[in-house]
CSV table of C-alpha atoms in Angstrom, one decimal:
chain,number,residue,atom,x,y,z
S,15,MET,CA,19.1,1.8,-50.9
S,16,ASN,CA,15.2,1.8,-49.9
S,17,LYS,CA,15.6,-0.9,-47.4
S,18,THR,CA,18.8,0.8,-46.2
S,19,ILE,CA,16.9,4.0,-45.5
S,20,LEU,CA,13.9,2.2,-43.9
S,21,LEU,CA,16.4,0.9,-41.4
S,22,LEU,CA,17.7,4.1,-40.7
S,23,LEU,CA,14.3,5.5,-40.0
S,24,VAL,CA,13.5,2.5,-37.8
S,25,ILE,CA,16.8,3.1,-35.6
S,26,LEU,CA,16.1,6.8,-35.4
S,27,GLN,CA,12.5,5.9,-34.4
S,28,LEU,CA,13.9,3.8,-31.6
S,29,ALA,CA,16.6,5.9,-30.5
S,30,THR,CA,14.1,9.1,-30.0
S,31,THR,CA,11.5,6.9,-28.3
S,32,PRO,CA,11.5,7.3,-24.2
S,33,SER,CA,11.3,4.1,-22.5
S,34,GLN,CA,7.9,2.8,-21.1
S,35,ALA,CA,9.0,3.5,-17.5
S,36,GLN,CA,9.7,7.1,-18.8
S,37,THR,CA,6.5,7.5,-20.6
S,38,THR,CA,4.0,6.1,-17.9
S,39,ALA,CA,2.2,9.6,-17.3
S,40,ARG,CA,-1.4,9.7,-16.0
S,41,PRO,CA,-3.8,11.1,-18.0
S,42,ALA,CA,-4.8,14.7,-17.2
S,43,GLY,CA,-7.8,14.7,-14.9
S,44,ALA,CA,-7.6,11.2,-13.8
S,45,GLN,CA,-10.1,11.3,-11.1
S,46,THR,CA,-10.3,7.5,-10.1
S,47,THR,CA,-8.9,6.1,-6.7
S,48,ALA,CA,-7.3,2.9,-6.6
S,49,ILE,CA,-8.2,0.7,-3.3
S,50,LEU,CA,-6.0,-2.5,-2.7
S,51,GLY,CA,-5.9,-5.1,0.2
S,52,ALA,CA,-4.4,-8.4,0.7
S,53,TYR,CA,-7.1,-10.4,2.3
S,54,GLY,CA,-10.7,-11.1,1.7
S,55,GLU,CA,-12.2,-9.6,4.5
S,56,GLU,CA,-10.1,-6.4,4.4
S,57,ILE,CA,-11.6,-5.9,0.8
S,58,THR,CA,-15.3,-7.4,1.4
S,59,LEU,CA,-15.8,-4.4,3.8
S,60,LEU,CA,-14.8,-1.9,1.3
S,61,LEU,CA,-16.7,-3.8,-1.6
S,62,ASN,CA,-19.9,-3.8,0.7
S,63,ALA,CA,-19.9,-0.1,0.6
S,64,VAL,CA,-19.3,0.3,-3.1
S,65,GLU,CA,-22.2,1.1,-5.2
S,66,ASN,CA,-22.8,0.8,-9.1
S,67,LYS,CA,-20.4,-2.1,-9.1
S,68,LYS,CA,-18.9,-3.2,-12.5
S,69,GLU,CA,-16.5,-6.2,-12.2
S,70,ILE,CA,-13.6,-6.6,-14.8
S,71,VAL,CA,-11.1,-9.5,-15.0
S,72,ILE,CA,-7.8,-8.8,-15.8
S,73,ASP,CA,-5.0,-11.8,-16.2
S,74,HIS,CA,-7.4,-13.6,-14.0
S,75,LEU,CA,-7.6,-10.9,-11.3
S,76,HIS,CA,-10.8,-9.3,-10.3
S,77,PHE,CA,-11.3,-5.5,-10.2
S,78,THR,CA,-14.5,-3.9,-9.1
S,79,GLU,CA,-15.4,-0.5,-10.5
S,80,GLY,CA,-18.0,1.6,-8.9
S,81,THR,CA,-18.4,4.6,-6.4
S,82,LEU,CA,-17.4,4.7,-2.8
S,83,ASN,CA,-18.4,7.8,-0.5
S,84,GLY,CA,-18.8,9.8,-3.8
S,85,ARG,CA,-15.7,9.2,-5.0
S,86,LYS,CA,-15.0,7.1,-8.5
S,87,VAL,CA,-13.0,3.9,-7.3
S,88,VAL,CA,-11.5,0.4,-8.5
S,89,VAL,CA,-11.1,-2.0,-5.8
S,90,ALA,CA,-9.0,-5.1,-6.0
S,91,LEU,CA,-7.6,-8.0,-3.8
S,92,THR,CA,-3.9,-8.4,-4.2
S,93,GLY,CA,-3.1,-11.7,-2.5
S,94,ILE,CA,-0.3,-12.1,0.2
S,95,GLY,CA,3.1,-11.0,-0.4
S,96,LYS,CA,5.1,-8.5,-1.9
S,97,VAL,CA,5.1,-9.9,-5.6
S,98,ASN,CA,1.4,-10.5,-5.6
S,99,ALA,CA,1.2,-6.7,-4.3
S,100,ALA,CA,3.4,-5.6,-7.2
S,101,ILE,CA,1.4,-7.5,-9.8
S,102,THR,CA,-2.0,-6.3,-8.9
S,103,THR,CA,-0.5,-2.7,-8.2
S,104,THR,CA,1.2,-2.9,-11.9
S,105,LEU,CA,-2.3,-3.9,-13.6
S,106,VAL,CA,-4.5,-1.3,-11.9
S,107,ILE,CA,-2.1,1.6,-12.7
S,108,ASP,CA,-2.0,0.3,-16.4
S,109,HIS,CA,-5.5,-0.4,-16.9
S,110,PHE,CA,-7.4,2.2,-15.0
S,111,HIS,CA,-4.8,5.0,-14.3
S,112,PRO,CA,-5.9,6.0,-10.9
S,113,ALA,CA,-5.1,9.5,-9.6
S,114,GLU,CA,-3.8,7.6,-6.4
S,115,VAL,CA,-3.7,4.4,-4.6
S,116,LEU,CA,-4.7,3.6,-1.3
S,117,PHE,CA,-3.7,0.5,0.5
S,118,SER,CA,-5.9,-1.0,3.4
S,119,GLY,CA,-5.5,-4.0,6.0
S,120,ILE,CA,-4.3,-5.3,9.1
S,121,ALA,CA,-0.5,-5.4,10.3
S,122,GLY,CA,1.7,-6.3,13.2
S,123,GLY,CA,2.5,-3.9,15.8
S,124,VAL,CA,6.2,-2.7,16.0
S,125,ASP,CA,5.7,0.2,18.3
S,126,PRO,CA,5.8,-1.1,21.9
S,127,ALA,CA,3.4,1.6,22.8
S,128,LEU,CA,0.5,0.2,20.1
S,129,SER,CA,-2.2,-2.2,20.8
S,130,PRO,CA,-4.6,-4.3,18.6
S,131,GLY,CA,-7.0,-1.8,16.9
S,132,ASP,CA,-4.7,0.9,16.7
S,133,LEU,CA,-4.4,2.8,13.3
S,134,VAL,CA,-0.9,3.5,11.5
S,135,ILE,CA,-1.2,5.9,8.7
S,136,GLY,CA,1.8,5.2,6.9
S,137,ASN,CA,3.9,8.1,5.7
S,138,ARG,CA,6.9,6.0,4.4
S,139,LEU,CA,7.6,2.5,3.4
S,140,ALA,CA,10.7,0.4,3.5
S,141,TYR,CA,11.6,-3.3,3.1
S,142,HIS,CA,13.0,-5.2,6.0
S,143,ASP,CA,14.3,-8.3,4.1
S,144,PHE,CA,16.1,-6.5,0.9
S,145,GLY,CA,19.9,-6.0,1.7
S,146,THR,CA,22.7,-7.7,2.5
S,147,LEU,CA,22.8,-11.0,5.0
S,148,THR,CA,25.8,-11.4,7.1
S,149,ASP,CA,26.6,-13.9,9.9
S,150,ASP,CA,25.1,-11.4,12.3
S,151,SER,CA,22.2,-9.8,11.0
S,152,LEU,CA,20.1,-8.5,7.7
S,153,LYS,CA,21.3,-4.9,6.8
S,154,PRO,CA,18.5,-3.4,4.8
S,155,ASP,CA,19.2,-1.4,1.6
S,156,ALA,CA,17.5,0.4,-1.0
S,157,THR,CA,16.2,-1.3,-4.2
S,158,ARG,CA,16.9,0.2,-7.8
S,159,ASP,CA,14.5,1.3,-10.5
S,160,PRO,CA,15.0,-1.1,-13.5
S,161,ALA,CA,14.2,1.8,-16.1
S,162,THR,CA,17.4,4.1,-14.6
S,163,THR,CA,19.3,1.7,-12.8
S,164,LYS,CA,19.5,4.4,-9.9
S,165,LYS,CA,18.7,3.5,-6.5
S,166,ASN,CA,15.3,4.3,-5.1
S,167,PRO,CA,15.0,5.8,-1.8
S,168,GLN,CA,15.3,3.2,1.0
S,169,TYR,CA,11.9,4.7,2.5
S,170,PHE,CA,9.3,5.4,-0.1
S,171,PRO,CA,7.4,8.6,1.1
S,172,CYS,CA,3.7,8.6,0.8
S,173,ASN,CA,1.9,11.2,-0.6
S,174,ASP,CA,2.0,14.5,1.6
S,175,THR,CA,-1.5,15.3,0.7
S,176,LEU,CA,-2.9,11.8,1.1
S,177,VAL,CA,-1.2,11.7,4.7
S,178,ASN,CA,-2.6,15.1,5.7
S,179,ILE,CA,-6.1,14.1,4.4
S,180,ALA,CA,-6.0,10.8,6.5
S,181,GLU,CA,-4.7,12.6,9.3
S,182,ASN,CA,-7.5,15.2,9.4
S,183,VAL,CA,-10.4,12.7,8.5
S,184,SER,CA,-9.0,10.3,11.3
S,185,ARG,CA,-9.9,12.7,14.0
S,186,HIS,CA,-13.7,12.1,13.5
S,187,LEU,CA,-13.8,8.2,13.0
S,188,ALA,CA,-15.7,6.0,15.4
S,189,LEU,CA,-13.0,3.2,15.5
S,190,GLU,CA,-14.0,-0.1,16.9
S,191,LYS,CA,-12.5,-1.5,20.1
S,192,PRO,CA,-11.1,-4.9,19.9
S,193,ILE,CA,-11.1,-5.3,23.6
S,194,GLU,CA,-14.2,-4.0,25.5
S,195,GLY,CA,-12.9,-1.8,28.5
S,196,ARG,CA,-9.7,-0.8,26.9
S,197,PRO,CA,-9.3,2.9,25.7
S,198,ALA,CA,-10.3,3.9,22.4
S,199,PRO,CA,-7.6,3.1,19.4
S,200,ARG,CA,-5.0,5.2,18.8
S,201,ILE,CA,-3.9,6.9,15.4
S,202,VAL,CA,-0.4,7.4,14.6
S,203,THR,CA,1.5,8.4,11.8
S,204,GLY,CA,5.1,6.8,11.0
S,205,ALA,CA,6.9,4.0,9.1
S,206,ILE,CA,5.6,0.8,8.1
S,207,VAL,CA,8.2,-1.9,7.1
S,208,THR,CA,7.7,-4.6,4.8
S,209,GLY,CA,9.0,-8.2,4.3
S,210,ASP,CA,7.7,-11.8,2.8
S,211,VAL,CA,7.4,-13.3,6.3
S,212,PHE,CA,4.8,-13.4,8.9
S,213,VAL,CA,6.4,-11.9,11.9
S,214,THR,CA,6.3,-13.6,15.3
S,215,SER,CA,9.5,-12.5,16.7
S,216,ARG,CA,9.9,-10.0,19.4
S,217,SER,CA,13.6,-9.8,18.5
S,218,ALA,CA,12.9,-8.8,15.0
S,219,THR,CA,10.3,-6.2,16.0
S,220,ARG,CA,12.9,-4.7,18.5
S,221,ARG,CA,15.0,-4.2,15.5
S,222,PHE,CA,12.4,-2.7,13.3
S,223,TRP,CA,11.7,-0.2,16.1
S,224,GLN,CA,15.0,0.8,17.1
S,225,ASP,CA,16.9,0.4,13.6
S,226,MET,CA,14.2,1.4,11.2
S,227,GLN,CA,11.8,3.6,13.3
S,228,ALA,CA,8.7,1.5,12.3
S,229,GLU,CA,5.4,1.7,13.7
S,230,ALA,CA,4.1,-1.6,12.2
S,231,THR,CA,5.2,-4.4,9.8
S,232,ASP,CA,3.4,-5.9,6.7
S,233,MET,CA,3.9,-8.2,3.8
S,234,GLU,CA,2.8,-5.9,1.0
S,235,GLY,CA,2.9,-2.1,1.9
S,236,ALA,CA,6.5,-1.4,0.4
S,237,ALA,CA,6.0,-3.4,-2.9
S,238,VAL,CA,3.0,-1.0,-3.5
S,239,ALA,CA,4.7,1.8,-2.6
S,240,GLN,CA,7.7,1.0,-5.0
S,241,THR,CA,5.3,0.3,-7.8
S,242,CYS,CA,3.7,3.7,-7.3
S,243,TRP,CA,6.7,5.4,-7.0
S,244,GLN,CA,8.5,4.3,-10.1
S,245,GLN,CA,5.4,4.9,-11.9
S,246,GLY,CA,4.8,8.3,-10.5
S,247,VAL,CA,1.5,7.7,-8.8
S,248,PRO,CA,0.6,9.1,-5.3
S,249,PHE,CA,0.0,6.5,-2.6
S,250,ILE,CA,-0.6,5.9,0.9
S,251,VAL,CA,-0.7,2.8,3.2
S,252,ILE,CA,-3.2,2.4,5.9
S,253,ARG,CA,-2.9,-0.5,8.5
S,254,SER,CA,-4.7,-1.3,11.7
S,255,LEU,CA,-3.1,-3.7,14.1
S,256,SER,CA,-4.0,-7.2,14.6
S,257,ASP,CA,-1.3,-8.2,16.6
S,258,ALA,CA,2.1,-7.2,18.1
S,259,ALA,CA,4.1,-9.4,15.6
S,260,ASP,CA,5.5,-11.5,18.5
S,261,GLY,CA,5.2,-15.0,20.0
S,262,GLU,CA,1.6,-14.7,20.5
S,263,ALA,CA,0.8,-13.1,17.1
S,264,GLU,CA,-0.9,-16.2,15.4
S,265,LYS,CA,-3.4,-16.3,18.4
S,266,ASP,CA,-3.9,-12.3,18.5
S,267,ILE,CA,-4.9,-12.2,14.8
S,268,ALA,CA,-7.5,-14.8,15.0
S,269,ARG,CA,-8.9,-12.6,17.8
S,270,PHE,CA,-8.4,-8.9,16.5
S,271,TYR,CA,-8.2,-9.3,12.8
S,272,ARG,CA,-12.0,-8.4,12.2
S,273,ALA,CA,-11.7,-5.0,14.2
S,274,ALA,CA,-8.6,-4.2,12.7
S,275,ALA,CA,-9.8,-4.8,9.1
S,276,HIS,CA,-12.7,-2.6,9.9
S,277,ASN,CA,-10.9,0.4,11.5
S,278,ALA,CA,-8.5,0.4,8.3
S,279,ALA,CA,-11.4,0.1,6.2
S,280,MET,CA,-13.4,3.0,7.8
S,281,LEU,CA,-10.5,5.2,7.3
S,282,VAL,CA,-10.0,4.5,3.7
S,283,ILE,CA,-13.7,4.9,3.3
S,284,ALA,CA,-13.2,8.5,5.0
S,285,ILE,CA,-10.3,9.5,2.7
S,286,THR,CA,-12.3,8.6,-0.5
S,287,GLY,CA,-15.2,11.0,0.6
S,288,GLU,CA,-12.4,13.6,1.3
S,289,LEU,CA,-11.2,13.2,-2.2
S,290,ALA,CA,-14.7,13.4,-3.7
S,291,HIS,CA,-15.3,16.6,-1.8
S,292,LYS,CA,-12.0,18.2,-2.7
S,293,ARG,CA,-11.8,17.2,-6.3
């Protein structure tokens, strides 16, 4: 009889305990900003500006806590690609409970009006390589939340407050010109599309521009966005263009990588300063 009662109590407890995905709430008053990037140079620029550094290793990945522009931050390198980005984002959310996640780095330009060094403030992220592959094309589709099995939005919306902050502080930035004599880098707000491929195809970028209304393409952003969206954490992705994602992309990225990484990092640093001031 005692065993039967104990078993019933266990079953009742399991039945009334929400799933992990449902209970992933941020602690009240969390005041840490997580900053992620895929490449070493992208993160090095930010780490050089962090004060009072403390390094923590979790599952062989390195996370650096400290203060950036008056804001408490944790900075980490995700590595390249969607899976790496999702893993690191999950770890930073679970272990540091950030109030928001900022992703900084370079990207390929999709909007034909943009040039290397220009900044894209992401206001929504989507995958360009998730969907249905036919003989003629790949039709992008939405992912599903494994906790609910319901479809996610195809475009994960960045946090409106973070987008507004990024737009406001960007007006006062002194950005680096990748090519002397060219106009100052432009700053636009729009969609960024993500896939596990380095794009060097003009036909692909034309499709991203015409069919998905994207400004840029990267290899991590939507994975970070999906992870944050499903965990209920505000996020934004900041990208500066290193190339036009066309046949010259490999040459261009070597020429413009540093300037692009610098411009993205400068905007992220400015955002953290505004977060420190407002909160």
